[in-house]
């Protein structure tokens, strides 16, 4: 992993600029190379049939400039702007960091250089913020655990990291990196120089490098929990039978008496060795067996509203025989569906902004057992109308407006 080579850094730089050429701050970085003008960037974006030669040449020149900064061991980064924003789902006030384009591209180079380490250290049971994984695959993993792997009566303990990114310090990250890649001194200096710019001395929400480093640090906590076991008569029995992690949330599957020991030891070890604060209030689930769920299903067929206990994670509640959407998310979907049908009845069409919200909820309904809801509220016919509305708005409004802006910019006006 030779970050002092421009040829090694070029793929990461190209990836960093992908999808960001419409942003003025990234355009300015290319214009400062002197190889391209703003009107030329707009012209090449407008022409969909060429391979953007001038833009690619400017990106290569900018990559050479970044490599020279790395070789001189002087990155010259601007301070990171911090602001607070309310999370739309949880209504929590989060500290968001906005990095300069230069630091963003450099972090892509750092992640590309650290990728062999991440591939080796990140566990297959980690599903948060990793390309190719996500909520759906994590949900399927829990379903396989409950329905195939562990069919007996078990307990699930769900833990959560308190203030996830702020709890992981730069010192902790660099300690682990020095342990694993101690021979690559240039890469260690490079990552350390990037994180020296982080305000507060901890990982930042909104940073590309911080996303990977948090999963990297979190893998040590999960690996320690999986290593806890008891040995009797020469037989080693692991306390944790299975584990699933999504960002800072993780669920441990096993027997209650053993999970109590894992909770106590893992919380203490994470605090002492990594400085990570795991919330003391763990959520305990006791999923019912197949026989118990079958009995409750007969009761529900007779008019009862009682449900068996399931595992609430990743926005879904997973049980032995079926999966439903988390309660507050389901209410939000139902409210938007009712409002959408009301808009169609009142206006005669579905507004594009409402259609965008409906299409965003497709995955929740599709990947859960929500057939009765989809039929009762005519979700899929509404989804079809929403797609048509979004497509029409994209053709008539957005695309034409974007082309007009590009034409003005290409003309140099």
CSV table of N, CA and C in Angstrom, one decimal, residues 23 94 150 162 181 191 193 198 260 271:
chain,number,residue,atom,x,y,z
A,23,UNK,N,-21.0,19.7,-7.7
A,23,UNK,CA,-20.8,20.5,-6.5
A,23,UNK,C,-19.8,21.6,-6.8
A,94,UNK,N,-27.6,15.8,16.8
A,94,UNK,CA,-26.3,15.2,16.5
A,94,UNK,C,-25.4,16.3,16.0
A,150,UNK,N,-30.5,-21.7,15.7
A,150,UNK,CA,-30.9,-21.9,17.2
A,150,UNK,C,-32.4,-22.0,17.3
A,162,UNK,N,-22.9,4.2,23.7
A,162,UNK,CA,-23.3,5.5,24.0
A,162,UNK,C,-22.5,6.5,23.3
A,181,UNK,N,-0.7,-2.5,11.6
A,181,UNK,CA,0.1,-2.1,10.4
A,181,UNK,C,1.4,-1.3,10.9
A,191,UNK,N,-2.7,8.6,8.1
A,191,UNK,CA,-4.0,8.5,8.8
A,191,UNK,C,-4.0,9.4,10.1
A,193,UNK,N,-2.3,12.2,10.5
A,193,UNK,CA,-2.4,13.6,10.1
A,193,UNK,C,-3.8,13.9,9.7
A,198,UNK,N,-9.5,16.4,13.3
A,198,UNK,CA,-10.8,16.1,13.8
A,198,UNK,C,-11.0,16.9,15.1
A,260,UNK,N,-25.3,-12.9,30.8
A,260,UNK,CA,-25.1,-11.9,31.9
A,260,UNK,C,-23.6,-11.8,32.1
A,271,UNK,N,-14.6,-0.5,28.0
A,271,UNK,CA,-14.3,0.8,28.6
A,271,UNK,C,-12.8,0.9,29.0
